[in-house]
PDB file of C-alpha atoms in Angstrom:
ATOM      1  CA  ASP A   1       0.000   0.000   0.000  1.00  0.00           C
ATOM      2  CA  ALA A   2       2.843   2.347   0.767  1.00  0.00           C
ATOM      3  CA  LEU A   3       4.181   1.593  -2.699  1.00  0.00           C
ATOM      4  CA  LEU A   4       0.869   2.268  -4.431  1.00  0.00           C
ATOM      5  CA  GLY A   5       0.243   5.412  -2.417  1.00  0.00           C
ATOM      6  CA  CYS A   6       3.538   6.857  -3.516  1.00  0.00           C
ATOM      7  CA  HIS A   7       3.454   7.859  -7.160  1.00  0.00           C
ATOM      8  CA  ARG A   8       7.205   7.700  -7.572  1.00  0.00           C
ATOM      9  CA  SER A   9       8.496   4.124  -7.563  1.00  0.00           C
ATOM     10  CA  TYR A  10      12.159   3.925  -8.489  1.00  0.00           C
ATOM     11  CA  ARG A  11      12.366   0.162  -8.872  1.00  0.00           C
ATOM     12  CA  SER A  12      15.966   0.312 -10.108  1.00  0.00           C
ATOM     13  CA  ARG A  13      17.152   2.375  -7.155  1.00  0.00           C
ATOM     14  CA  PRO A  14      18.347   0.643  -4.000  1.00  0.00           C
ATOM     15  CA  THR A  15      15.839   2.676  -1.964  1.00  0.00           C
ATOM     16  CA  HIS A  16      12.904   0.876  -3.631  1.00  0.00           C
ATOM     17  CA  GLY A  17      10.196  -0.093  -1.115  1.00  0.00           C
ATOM     18  CA  ILE A  18      11.855   1.868   1.648  1.00  0.00           C
ATOM     19  CA  GLY A  19       8.545   2.696   3.379  1.00  0.00           C
ATOM     20  CA  LYS A  20       7.344  -0.954   3.701  1.00  0.00           C
ATOM     21  CA  PHE A  21       6.458  -2.051   7.191  1.00  0.00           C
ATOM     22  CA  LYS A  22       3.639  -4.585   6.920  1.00  0.00           C
ATOM     23  CA  TYR A  23       6.086  -7.465   6.745  1.00  0.00           C
ATOM     24  CA  LEU A  24       7.266  -6.553  10.225  1.00  0.00           C
ATOM     25  CA  LEU A  25       3.799  -6.806  11.825  1.00  0.00           C
ATOM     26  CA  PRO A  26       2.595 -10.195  13.244  1.00  0.00           C
ATOM     27  CA  LYS A  27       0.439 -12.234  10.878  1.00  0.00           C
ATOM     28  CA  GLU A  28      -3.294 -11.812  11.444  1.00  0.00           C
ATOM     29  CA  ALA A  29      -5.428 -14.973  11.614  1.00  0.00           C
ATOM     30  CA  PRO A  30      -7.752 -15.243   8.589  1.00  0.00           C
ATOM     31  CA  LYS A  31     -11.316 -14.108   9.296  1.00  0.00           C
ATOM     32  CA  LYS A  32     -13.191 -17.274  10.223  1.00  0.00           C
ATOM     33  CA  LYS A  33     -16.668 -17.779   8.791  1.00  0.00           C
ATOM     34  CA  LYS A  34     -19.620 -18.756  10.949  1.00  0.00           C
ATOM     35  CA  GLU A  35     -19.457 -22.513  11.615  1.00  0.00           C
ATOM     36  CA  LYS A  36     -22.644 -24.339  10.720  1.00  0.00           C
ATOM     37  CA  VAL A  37     -24.188 -26.606  13.322  1.00  0.00           C
ATOM     38  CA  GLN A  38     -23.795 -29.976  11.648  1.00  0.00           C
ATOM     39  CA  MET A  39     -24.384 -33.385  13.073  1.00  0.00           C
ATOM     40  CA  LYS A  40     -21.209 -35.339  13.644  1.00  0.00           C
ATOM     41  CA  GLU A  41     -21.172 -38.951  12.504  1.00  0.00           C
ATOM     42  CA  ILE A  42     -22.586 -41.335  15.034  1.00  0.00           C
ATOM     43  CA  ASP A  43     -20.243 -44.190  15.827  1.00  0.00           C
ATOM     44  CA  ALA A  44     -21.985 -47.533  15.988  1.00  0.00           C
ATOM     45  CA  GLY A  45     -19.189 -49.302  17.822  1.00  0.00           C
ATOM     46  CA  THR A  46     -17.703 -52.731  17.326  1.00  0.00           C
ATOM     47  CA  GLU A  47     -18.565 -55.946  19.165  1.00  0.00           C
ATOM     48  CA  TYR A  48     -16.117 -55.243  21.966  1.00  0.00           C
ATOM     49  CA  GLN A  49     -16.673 -51.499  22.190  1.00  0.00           C
ATOM     50  CA  TYR A  50     -19.730 -49.337  22.615  1.00  0.00           C
ATOM     51  CA  GLY A  51     -20.123 -46.491  20.127  1.00  0.00           C
ATOM     52  CA  ASP A  52     -21.349 -43.039  21.114  1.00  0.00           C
ATOM     53  CA  VAL A  53     -22.888 -43.182  24.569  1.00  0.00           C
ATOM     54  CA  ASN A  54     -24.823 -40.306  26.153  1.00  0.00           C
ATOM     55  CA  ILE A  55     -24.735 -39.864  29.916  1.00  0.00           C
ATOM     56  CA  GLN A  56     -27.686 -37.603  30.694  1.00  0.00           C
ATOM     57  CA  MET A  57     -28.102 -36.092  34.148  1.00  0.00           C
ATOM     58  CA  THR A  58     -31.405 -34.440  35.024  1.00  0.00           C
ATOM     59  CA  SER A  59     -32.390 -32.584  38.145  1.00  0.00           C
ATOM     60  CA  TYR A  60     -34.272 -29.610  39.545  1.00  0.00           C
ATOM     61  CA  ASP A  61     -31.067 -28.247  41.110  1.00  0.00           C
ATOM     62  CA  VAL A  62     -28.643 -26.524  38.721  1.00  0.00           C
ATOM     63  CA  CYS A  63     -25.547 -26.556  40.933  1.00  0.00           C
ATOM     64  CA  LEU A  64     -25.761 -30.275  41.716  1.00  0.00           C
ATOM     65  CA  VAL A  65     -26.273 -31.216  38.099  1.00  0.00           C
ATOM     66  CA  GLU A  66     -23.438 -29.033  36.839  1.00  0.00           C
ATOM     67  CA  HIS A  67     -21.011 -30.212  39.477  1.00  0.00           C
ATOM     68  CA  PHE A  68     -21.913 -33.832  38.822  1.00  0.00           C
ATOM     69  CA  ALA A  69     -21.435 -33.311  35.082  1.00  0.00           C
ATOM     70  CA  GLN A  70     -18.032 -31.774  35.762  1.00  0.00           C
ATOM     71  CA  TYR A  71     -17.126 -34.725  37.974  1.00  0.00           C
ATOM     72  CA  VAL A  72     -18.145 -37.251  35.305  1.00  0.00           C
ATOM     73  CA  HIS A  73     -16.206 -35.375  32.625  1.00  0.00           C
ATOM     74  CA  ARG A  74     -13.051 -35.249  34.768  1.00  0.00           C
ATOM     75  CA  LEU A  75     -13.446 -38.928  35.670  1.00  0.00           C
ATOM     76  CA  CYS A  76     -13.591 -39.845  31.986  1.00  0.00           C
ATOM     77  CA  ASN A  77     -10.522 -37.686  31.310  1.00  0.00           C
ATOM     78  CA  ARG A  78      -8.659 -39.415  34.101  1.00  0.00           C
ATOM     79  CA  LEU A  79      -9.632 -42.884  32.857  1.00  0.00           C
ATOM     80  CA  SER A  80      -8.605 -41.857  29.304  1.00  0.00           C
ATOM     81  CA  ILE A  81     -12.093 -42.353  27.858  1.00  0.00           C
ATOM     82  CA  ARG A  82     -12.598 -40.071  24.896  1.00  0.00           C
ATOM     83  CA  VAL A  83     -15.243 -37.397  25.550  1.00  0.00           C
ATOM     84  CA  ASN A  84     -16.807 -36.154  22.313  1.00  0.00           C
ATOM     85  CA  GLU A  85     -18.986 -33.417  23.703  1.00  0.00           C
ATOM     86  CA  SER A  86     -20.240 -32.113  27.002  1.00  0.00           C
ATOM     87  CA  TYR A  87     -23.267 -29.892  26.543  1.00  0.00           C
ATOM     88  CA  ALA A  88     -26.434 -28.742  28.263  1.00  0.00           C
ATOM     89  CA  MET A  89     -29.939 -29.443  27.064  1.00  0.00           C
ATOM     90  CA  PRO A  90     -32.491 -26.599  27.160  1.00  0.00           C
ATOM     91  CA  THR A  91     -34.179 -26.136  30.543  1.00  0.00           C
ATOM     92  CA  LYS A  92     -37.810 -27.113  30.984  1.00  0.00           C
ATOM     93  CA  THR A  93     -40.090 -25.061  33.222  1.00  0.00           C
ATOM     94  CA  ASN A  94     -43.054 -26.645  34.981  1.00  0.00           C
ATOM     95  CA  GLU A  95     -45.804 -24.925  36.906  1.00  0.00           C
ATOM     96  CA  VAL A  96     -47.077 -27.088  39.741  1.00  0.00           C
ATOM     97  CA  LEU A  97     -50.666 -26.460  40.815  1.00  0.00           C
ATOM     98  CA  PHE A  98     -52.477 -28.289  43.548  1.00  0.00           C
ATOM     99  CA  MET A  99     -56.122 -28.448  44.495  1.00  0.00           C
ATOM    100  CA  GLU A 100     -57.049 -26.649  47.704  1.00  0.00           C
ATOM    101  CA  GLU A 101     -58.488 -28.783  50.464  1.00  0.00           C
ATOM    102  CA  ARG A 102     -61.620 -26.677  50.728  1.00  0.00           C
ATOM    103  CA  GLY A 103     -62.948 -25.522  47.379  1.00  0.00           C
ATOM    104  CA  SER A 104     -62.344 -26.440  43.792  1.00  0.00           C
ATOM    105  CA  LYS A 105     -59.805 -23.749  42.869  1.00  0.00           C
ATOM    106  CA  MET A 106     -56.323 -24.724  41.705  1.00  0.00           C
ATOM    107  CA  GLN A 107     -53.677 -23.052  43.797  1.00  0.00           C
ATOM    108  CA  LEU A 108     -50.284 -22.217  42.376  1.00  0.00           C
ATOM    109  CA  ASP A 109     -47.639 -23.985  44.421  1.00  0.00           C
ATOM    110  CA  ALA A 110     -44.318 -23.525  42.672  1.00  0.00           C
ATOM    111  CA  VAL A 111     -42.484 -23.043  39.402  1.00  0.00           C
ATOM    112  CA  LEU A 112     -39.877 -25.765  38.933  1.00  0.00           C
ATOM    113  CA  THR A 113     -37.077 -25.718  36.392  1.00  0.00           C
ATOM    114  CA  THR A 114     -35.635 -29.037  35.172  1.00  0.00           C
ATOM    115  CA  HIS A 115     -32.013 -28.913  34.038  1.00  0.00           C
ATOM    116  CA  GLN A 116     -30.196 -31.524  32.015  1.00  0.00           C
ATOM    117  CA  ARG A 117     -26.529 -31.974  31.222  1.00  0.00           C
ATOM    118  CA  VAL A 118     -25.131 -34.483  28.719  1.00  0.00           C
ATOM    119  CA  VAL A 119     -21.637 -35.974  28.520  1.00  0.00           C
ATOM    120  CA  GLN A 120     -21.003 -37.887  25.289  1.00  0.00           C
ATOM    121  CA  ILE A 121     -18.296 -40.524  25.296  1.00  0.00           C
ATOM    122  CA  ARG A 122     -16.889 -42.819  22.646  1.00  0.00           C
ATOM    123  CA  GLY A 123     -14.886 -45.990  22.696  1.00  0.00           C
ATOM    124  CA  LEU A 124     -16.036 -47.459  25.983  1.00  0.00           C
ATOM    125  CA  SER A 125     -14.809 -51.034  26.186  1.00  0.00           C
ATOM    126  CA  SER A 126     -17.301 -53.698  27.178  1.00  0.00           C
ATOM    127  CA  THR A 127     -15.248 -54.900  30.162  1.00  0.00           C
ATOM    128  CA  PHE A 128     -14.829 -51.412  31.615  1.00  0.00           C
ATOM    129  CA  ALA A 129     -18.440 -50.259  31.214  1.00  0.00           C
ATOM    130  CA  PRO A 130     -19.810 -51.905  34.402  1.00  0.00           C
ATOM    131  CA  ILE A 131     -16.930 -50.467  36.451  1.00  0.00           C
ATOM    132  CA  LEU A 132     -17.609 -46.953  35.138  1.00  0.00           C
ATOM    133  CA  LEU A 133     -21.309 -47.387  35.841  1.00  0.00           C
ATOM    134  CA  GLU A 134     -20.597 -48.496  39.426  1.00  0.00           C
ATOM    135  CA  THR A 135     -18.332 -45.507  40.047  1.00  0.00           C
ATOM    136  CA  ILE A 136     -20.835 -43.003  38.674  1.00  0.00           C
ATOM    137  CA  GLN A 137     -23.697 -44.580  40.604  1.00  0.00           C
ATOM    138  CA  SER A 138     -21.852 -44.573  43.907  1.00  0.00           C
ATOM    139  CA  ASN A 139     -21.195 -40.835  43.506  1.00  0.00           C
ATOM    140  CA  GLN A 140     -24.670 -39.919  42.335  1.00  0.00           C
ATOM    141  CA  PRO A 141     -25.972 -36.972  44.368  1.00  0.00           C
ATOM    142  CA  GLU A 142     -29.499 -36.756  45.743  1.00  0.00           C
ATOM    143  CA  GLY A 143     -32.217 -35.803  43.346  1.00  0.00           C
ATOM    144  CA  VAL A 144     -30.091 -36.253  40.232  1.00  0.00           C
ATOM    145  CA  HIS A 145     -31.584 -38.704  37.775  1.00  0.00           C
ATOM    146  CA  LEU A 146     -29.041 -40.578  35.674  1.00  0.00           C
ATOM    147  CA  LEU A 147     -29.697 -41.965  32.199  1.00  0.00           C
ATOM    148  CA  MET A 148     -27.176 -43.703  29.948  1.00  0.00           C
ATOM    149  CA  LYS A 149     -28.118 -44.526  26.386  1.00  0.00           C
ATOM    150  CA  GLN A 150     -26.777 -44.773  22.854  1.00  0.00           C
ATOM    151  CA  HIS A 151     -26.584 -41.554  20.897  1.00  0.00           C
ATOM    152  CA  THR A 152     -29.108 -41.264  18.081  1.00  0.00           C
ATOM    153  CA  GLU A 153     -29.950 -38.649  15.468  1.00  0.00           C
ATOM    154  CA  ALA A 154     -33.203 -37.889  17.289  1.00  0.00           C
ATOM    155  CA  ASP A 155     -31.181 -36.900  20.356  1.00  0.00           C
ATOM    156  CA  PHE A 156     -29.221 -34.406  18.278  1.00  0.00           C
ATOM    157  CA  LYS A 157     -32.332 -33.060  16.570  1.00  0.00           C
ATOM    158  CA  SER A 158     -34.001 -32.367  19.909  1.00  0.00           C
ATOM    159  CA  ARG A 159     -31.343 -29.712  20.569  1.00  0.00           C
ATOM    160  CA  LEU A 160     -32.217 -27.737  17.422  1.00  0.00           C
ATOM    161  CA  LYS A 161     -34.926 -25.160  16.985  1.00  0.00           C
ATOM    162  CA  SER A 162     -38.086 -26.329  15.282  1.00  0.00           C
ATOM    163  CA  ARG A 163     -38.773 -24.914  11.813  1.00  0.00           C
ATOM    164  CA  PRO A 164     -42.519 -25.012  11.209  1.00  0.00           C
ATOM    165  CA  GLU A 165     -42.326 -23.216   7.844  1.00  0.00           C
ATOM    166  CA  LEU A 166     -39.901 -25.732   6.441  1.00  0.00           C
ATOM    167  CA  GLU A 167     -42.045 -28.602   7.690  1.00  0.00           C
ATOM    168  CA  GLU A 168     -45.164 -27.083   6.147  1.00  0.00           C
ATOM    169  CA  LEU A 169     -43.511 -26.540   2.784  1.00  0.00           C
ATOM    170  CA  ARG A 170     -42.099 -30.063   2.807  1.00  0.00           C
ATOM    171  CA  ALA A 171     -45.554 -31.475   3.591  1.00  0.00           C
ATOM    172  CA  GLU A 172     -47.083 -29.447   0.776  1.00  0.00           C
ATOM    173  CA  MET A 173     -44.454 -30.542  -1.724  1.00  0.00           C
ATOM    174  CA  SER A 174     -44.927 -34.250  -1.137  1.00  0.00           C
TER     175      SER A 174
ATOM    176  CA  PRO B   1     -65.720 -19.504 -28.357  1.00  0.00           C
ATOM    177  CA  SER B   2     -66.449 -22.855 -26.650  1.00  0.00           C
ATOM    178  CA  ARG B   3     -63.549 -24.381 -28.526  1.00  0.00           C
ATOM    179  CA  ALA B   4     -61.051 -21.730 -27.499  1.00  0.00           C
ATOM    180  CA  GLN B   5     -61.904 -21.476 -23.762  1.00  0.00           C
ATOM    181  CA  PRO B   6     -61.073 -25.006 -22.537  1.00  0.00           C
ATOM    182  CA  LYS B   7     -57.633 -24.762 -24.243  1.00  0.00           C
ATOM    183  CA  LYS B   8     -56.854 -21.493 -22.477  1.00  0.00           C
ATOM    184  CA  LYS B   9     -57.864 -22.982 -19.129  1.00  0.00           C
ATOM    185  CA  LYS B  10     -55.537 -25.951 -19.516  1.00  0.00           C
ATOM    186  CA  LYS B  11     -52.494 -23.878 -20.522  1.00  0.00           C
ATOM    187  CA  VAL B  12     -53.044 -21.221 -17.927  1.00  0.00           C
ATOM    188  CA  ASP B  13     -53.599 -23.817 -15.208  1.00  0.00           C
ATOM    189  CA  VAL B  14     -50.502 -25.790 -16.059  1.00  0.00           C
ATOM    190  CA  ARG B  15     -48.355 -22.672 -16.262  1.00  0.00           C
ATOM    191  CA  LYS B  16     -49.751 -21.339 -12.998  1.00  0.00           C
ATOM    192  CA  GLU B  17     -49.143 -24.656 -11.304  1.00  0.00           C
ATOM    193  CA  GLN B  18     -45.624 -24.828 -12.626  1.00  0.00           C
ATOM    194  CA  ALA B  19     -44.924 -21.273 -11.535  1.00  0.00           C
ATOM    195  CA  GLN B  20     -46.335 -22.056  -8.090  1.00  0.00           C
ATOM    196  CA  LYS B  21     -44.207 -25.168  -7.810  1.00  0.00           C
ATOM    197  CA  GLU B  22     -41.081 -23.300  -8.786  1.00  0.00           C
ATOM    198  CA  ARG B  23     -41.822 -20.600  -6.229  1.00  0.00           C
ATOM    199  CA  MET B  24     -42.298 -23.227  -3.545  1.00  0.00           C
ATOM    200  CA  LYS B  25     -39.071 -24.946  -4.561  1.00  0.00           C
ATOM    201  CA  LYS B  26     -37.192 -21.657  -4.393  1.00  0.00           C
ATOM    202  CA  LYS B  27     -38.634 -20.952  -0.944  1.00  0.00           C
ATOM    203  CA  LEU B  28     -37.652 -24.434   0.214  1.00  0.00           C
ATOM    204  CA  LYS B  29     -34.107 -23.985  -1.091  1.00  0.00           C
ATOM    205  CA  LYS B  30     -33.792 -20.673   0.708  1.00  0.00           C
ATOM    206  CA  LEU B  31     -35.052 -22.123   3.984  1.00  0.00           C
ATOM    207  CA  GLU B  32     -32.842 -25.171   3.671  1.00  0.00           C
ATOM    208  CA  LYS B  33     -29.793 -23.003   3.038  1.00  0.00           C
ATOM    209  CA  ALA B  34     -30.148 -21.421   6.465  1.00  0.00           C
ATOM    210  CA  ALA B  35     -28.341 -23.677   8.927  1.00  0.00           C
ATOM    211  CA  PRO B  36     -30.357 -25.090  11.853  1.00  0.00           C
ATOM    212  CA  GLU B  37     -29.719 -23.257  15.117  1.00  0.00           C
ATOM    213  CA  LEU B  38     -29.311 -24.658  18.601  1.00  0.00           C
ATOM    214  CA  ILE B  39     -31.924 -23.717  21.167  1.00  0.00           C
ATOM    215  CA  PRO B  40     -30.418 -21.080  23.500  1.00  0.00           C
ATOM    216  CA  ILE B  41     -30.008 -22.380  27.021  1.00  0.00           C
ATOM    217  CA  GLU B  42     -31.552 -20.193  29.707  1.00  0.00           C
ATOM    218  CA  ASP B  43     -29.092 -21.396  32.352  1.00  0.00           C
ATOM    219  CA  PHE B  44     -26.192 -19.592  30.744  1.00  0.00           C
ATOM    220  CA  ILE B  45     -27.884 -16.227  30.344  1.00  0.00           C
ATOM    221  CA  THR B  46     -27.732 -14.199  33.573  1.00  0.00           C
ATOM    222  CA  PRO B  47     -30.909 -12.172  34.072  1.00  0.00           C
ATOM    223  CA  LEU B  48     -30.302  -8.433  33.939  1.00  0.00           C
ATOM    224  CA  LYS B  49     -31.527  -7.812  37.470  1.00  0.00           C
ATOM    225  CA  TYR B  50     -28.473  -9.589  38.903  1.00  0.00           C
ATOM    226  CA  SER B  51     -26.012  -7.305  37.145  1.00  0.00           C
ATOM    227  CA  GLU B  52     -27.343  -4.141  38.784  1.00  0.00           C
ATOM    228  CA  SER B  53     -24.682  -2.250  40.662  1.00  0.00           C
ATOM    229  CA  ASN B  54     -26.701  -1.666  43.887  1.00  0.00           C
ATOM    230  CA  ARG B  55     -26.653  -5.361  44.740  1.00  0.00           C
ATOM    231  CA  VAL B  56     -23.230  -5.299  46.365  1.00  0.00           C
ATOM    232  CA  ARG B  57     -23.059  -6.911  49.798  1.00  0.00           C
ATOM    233  CA  SER B  58     -20.348  -6.071  52.335  1.00  0.00           C
ATOM    234  CA  LEU B  59     -19.106  -9.036  54.368  1.00  0.00           C
ATOM    235  CA  PRO B  60     -18.416  -8.685  58.103  1.00  0.00           C
ATOM    236  CA  THR B  61     -14.740  -8.620  59.144  1.00  0.00           C
ATOM    237  CA  LEU B  62     -13.443 -11.871  60.654  1.00  0.00           C
ATOM    238  CA  SER B  63     -11.445 -12.073  63.853  1.00  0.00           C
ATOM    239  CA  PRO B  64      -7.991 -13.695  63.501  1.00  0.00           C
ATOM    240  CA  GLU B  65      -9.083 -16.741  65.563  1.00  0.00           C
ATOM    241  CA  GLU B  66     -12.051 -17.250  63.266  1.00  0.00           C
ATOM    242  CA  SER B  67      -9.954 -16.988  60.108  1.00  0.00           C
ATOM    243  CA  GLU B  68      -7.350 -19.367  61.665  1.00  0.00           C
ATOM    244  CA  ARG B  69     -10.109 -21.851  62.440  1.00  0.00           C
ATOM    245  CA  ARG B  70     -11.459 -21.607  58.908  1.00  0.00           C
ATOM    246  CA  VAL B  71      -8.076 -22.117  57.291  1.00  0.00           C
ATOM    247  CA  LEU B  72      -7.384 -25.168  59.439  1.00  0.00           C
ATOM    248  CA  LEU B  73     -10.849 -26.548  58.627  1.00  0.00           C
ATOM    249  CA  LEU B  74     -10.186 -26.029  54.913  1.00  0.00           C
ATOM    250  CA  LYS B  75      -6.930 -27.941  55.192  1.00  0.00           C
ATOM    251  CA  LYS B  76      -8.628 -30.803  57.017  1.00  0.00           C
ATOM    252  CA  TRP B  77     -11.347 -30.889  54.349  1.00  0.00           C
ATOM    253  CA  CYS B  78      -8.723 -30.950  51.571  1.00  0.00           C
ATOM    254  CA  LEU B  79      -6.990 -33.867  53.242  1.00  0.00           C
ATOM    255  CA  PHE B  80     -10.252 -35.733  53.692  1.00  0.00           C
ATOM    256  CA  LYS B  81     -11.193 -35.237  50.060  1.00  0.00           C
ATOM    257  CA  GLN B  82      -7.759 -36.326  48.906  1.00  0.00           C
ATOM    258  CA  LYS B  83      -8.028 -39.535  50.946  1.00  0.00           C
ATOM    259  CA  GLN B  84     -11.484 -40.134  49.451  1.00  0.00           C
ATOM    260  CA  ASP B  85     -10.207 -39.603  45.909  1.00  0.00           C
ATOM    261  CA  GLU B  86      -7.215 -41.891  46.478  1.00  0.00           C
ATOM    262  CA  ALA B  87      -9.510 -44.588  47.841  1.00  0.00           C
ATOM    263  CA  GLU B  88     -11.707 -44.294  44.757  1.00  0.00           C
ATOM    264  CA  LYS B  89      -8.758 -44.579  42.372  1.00  0.00           C
ATOM    265  CA  LYS B  90      -7.476 -47.561  44.324  1.00  0.00           C
ATOM    266  CA  ALA B  91     -10.897 -49.202  44.177  1.00  0.00           C
ATOM    267  CA  ILE B  92     -11.134 -48.735  40.402  1.00  0.00           C
ATOM    268  CA  LYS B  93      -7.647 -50.174  39.918  1.00  0.00           C
ATOM    269  CA  ALA B  94      -8.464 -53.145  42.100  1.00  0.00           C
ATOM    270  CA  LEU B  95     -11.682 -53.789  40.178  1.00  0.00           C
ATOM    271  CA  VAL B  96      -9.919 -53.635  36.822  1.00  0.00           C
ATOM    272  CA  GLU B  97      -7.152 -55.933  37.992  1.00  0.00           C
ATOM    273  CA  SER B  98      -9.483 -58.532  39.457  1.00  0.00           C
ATOM    274  CA  GLN B  99     -11.552 -58.407  36.268  1.00  0.00           C
ATOM    275  CA  GLN B 100      -8.479 -58.999  34.112  1.00  0.00           C
ATOM    276  CA  GLU B 101      -7.383 -61.866  36.316  1.00  0.00           C
ATOM    277  CA  ALA B 102     -10.818 -63.467  36.142  1.00  0.00           C
ATOM    278  CA  LEU B 103     -10.815 -63.146  32.348  1.00  0.00           C
ATOM    279  CA  ARG B 104      -7.379 -64.751  32.149  1.00  0.00           C
ATOM    280  CA  GLU B 105      -8.504 -67.684  34.259  1.00  0.00           C
ATOM    281  CA  LEU B 106     -11.664 -67.986  32.139  1.00  0.00           C
ATOM    282  CA  ARG B 107      -9.571 -68.035  28.982  1.00  0.00           C
ATOM    283  CA  LEU B 108      -7.556 -70.919  30.358  1.00  0.00           C
ATOM    284  CA  GLU B 109     -10.789 -72.717  31.166  1.00  0.00           C
ATOM    285  CA  SER B 110     -12.594 -72.326  27.805  1.00  0.00           C
ATOM    286  CA  GLU B 111     -12.220 -70.048  24.772  1.00  0.00           C
ATOM    287  CA  GLU B 112     -15.950 -69.898  24.038  1.00  0.00           C
ATOM    288  CA  LEU B 113     -16.916 -68.567  27.439  1.00  0.00           C
ATOM    289  CA  TYR B 114     -14.113 -66.007  27.237  1.00  0.00           C
ATOM    290  CA  GLU B 115     -15.331 -64.760  23.858  1.00  0.00           C
ATOM    291  CA  ALA B 116     -18.904 -64.536  25.145  1.00  0.00           C
ATOM    292  CA  ALA B 117     -17.747 -62.618  28.228  1.00  0.00           C
ATOM    293  CA  ILE B 118     -15.738 -60.107  26.175  1.00  0.00           C
ATOM    294  CA  ARG B 119     -18.684 -59.219  23.984  1.00  0.00           C
ATOM    295  CA  ARG B 120     -20.651 -56.089  24.716  1.00  0.00           C
ATOM    296  CA  ASP B 121     -23.883 -56.301  26.629  1.00  0.00           C
ATOM    297  CA  GLU B 122     -26.832 -55.054  24.560  1.00  0.00           C
ATOM    298  CA  GLY B 123     -29.094 -55.028  27.580  1.00  0.00           C
ATOM    299  CA  LEU B 124     -26.926 -52.545  29.448  1.00  0.00           C
ATOM    300  CA  PHE B 125     -28.211 -49.492  27.565  1.00  0.00           C
ATOM    301  CA  PRO B 126     -30.523 -47.728  28.122  1.00  0.00           C
ATOM    302  CA  PHE B 127     -29.748 -47.562  31.821  1.00  0.00           C
ATOM    303  CA  GLU B 128     -31.763 -45.430  34.180  1.00  0.00           C
ATOM    304  CA  ARG B 129     -31.390 -44.743  37.864  1.00  0.00           C
ATOM    305  CA  ASP B 130     -32.958 -42.215  40.195  1.00  0.00           C
ATOM    306  CA  GLY B 131     -30.692 -40.474  42.650  1.00  0.00           C
ATOM    307  CA  PRO B 132     -30.874 -41.477  46.327  1.00  0.00           C
ATOM    308  CA  SER B 133     -33.252 -39.506  48.548  1.00  0.00           C
ATOM    309  CA  TYR B 134     -32.537 -37.998  51.967  1.00  0.00           C
ATOM    310  CA  THR B 135     -35.429 -39.831  53.611  1.00  0.00           C
ATOM    311  CA  PRO B 136     -37.270 -43.026  52.697  1.00  0.00           C
ATOM    312  CA  PRO B 137     -40.809 -42.604  51.353  1.00  0.00           C
ATOM    313  CA  LEU B 138     -43.412 -42.086  54.082  1.00  0.00           C
ATOM    314  CA  PRO B 139     -45.856 -44.996  54.387  1.00  0.00           C
ATOM    315  CA  GLY B 140     -49.474 -44.074  53.799  1.00  0.00           C
ATOM    316  CA  TYR B 141     -48.734 -40.585  52.436  1.00  0.00           C
ATOM    317  CA  ASP B 142     -51.671 -39.035  50.605  1.00  0.00           C
ATOM    318  CA  PRO B 143     -50.422 -36.417  48.128  1.00  0.00           C
ATOM    319  CA  PRO B 144     -52.785 -33.519  47.350  1.00  0.00           C
ATOM    320  CA  GLU B 145     -54.376 -33.528  43.946  1.00  0.00           C
ATOM    321  CA  GLY B 146     -52.953 -31.201  41.358  1.00  0.00           C
ATOM    322  CA  LYS B 147     -51.380 -30.973  37.968  1.00  0.00           C
ATOM    323  CA  CYS B 148     -48.223 -29.873  36.213  1.00  0.00           C
ATOM    324  CA  ILE B 149     -48.222 -27.493  33.286  1.00  0.00           C
ATOM    325  CA  ASP B 150     -45.242 -27.297  30.978  1.00  0.00           C
ATOM    326  CA  ILE B 151     -44.500 -23.639  30.284  1.00  0.00           C
ATOM    327  CA  THR B 152     -41.182 -24.009  28.474  1.00  0.00           C
ATOM    328  CA  LYS B 153     -40.607 -21.329  25.888  1.00  0.00           C
ATOM    329  CA  VAL B 154     -40.764 -22.790  22.367  1.00  0.00           C
ATOM    330  CA  TYR B 155     -38.190 -21.361  19.992  1.00  0.00           C
ATOM    331  CA  THR B 156     -38.808 -21.424  16.265  1.00  0.00           C
ATOM    332  CA  GLN B 157     -36.415 -20.555  13.520  1.00  0.00           C
TER     333      GLN B 157
END
């Protein structure tokens, strides 16, 4: 740019390109484009290894669930089990109403929020799976519901926003 | 006139239908181009009322004996937790070792049983377990009638 800005470029002279400085500055990282949310391939697993396994922890208490998820993640790191992802599912809110003893009116009792954290692991060997299960169960805190299952496409799709317009158009087309 | 009209209807209909179909296809392509988004998680968004500046709380000053006591308690807790963690690691190692030994003995006994034992258990997943509760369930407890309404916010793209 310094060269183009200057209208006198004596390319034969030894002072050619004397004002250049951009080569001295540190290299900037290229501008990264927005990464699309794509589904990673689901591993089916061999006969001696389980494929992608989801450990889902659900509870009403956020702190317990998060700390337990952290504990499970660190345990897997320590036991050199590969952790694909560790994410949170959207929270569900429930309004609990109960009937009053006298009268037929529904009385609002509480608003409960259900939180869920998922740790996805891969390459769990069949001999080690019961040991891991035992360890996680013995450290399960109160009120935290544990669920271990294979990862499916439906599980991934439940994290994405619903697109009613796309569904409608697709129904109309077919 | 009666000869000309039905022809017009057919052409116009077919063209209109084709144009409609193309429009729908274009719309579909546009919608499909947009990548699906993840539902935002409300846990990770702090509500604005907690970031107000007048919510600062001043803690009372601790006497030196109190702070001494707390530091010593912290150290004891750290030691206790370390012992607990070591015991857990030791337990896992012992389990793995005994399992390996049992498998070796089984292999010496019969190859078939060893192969069957090594295979993965299809009945293991899905596995569900409720967390332990502080108190056992009360016998003869009559819960009040009521209902639960799901008021989760539905996000659409």
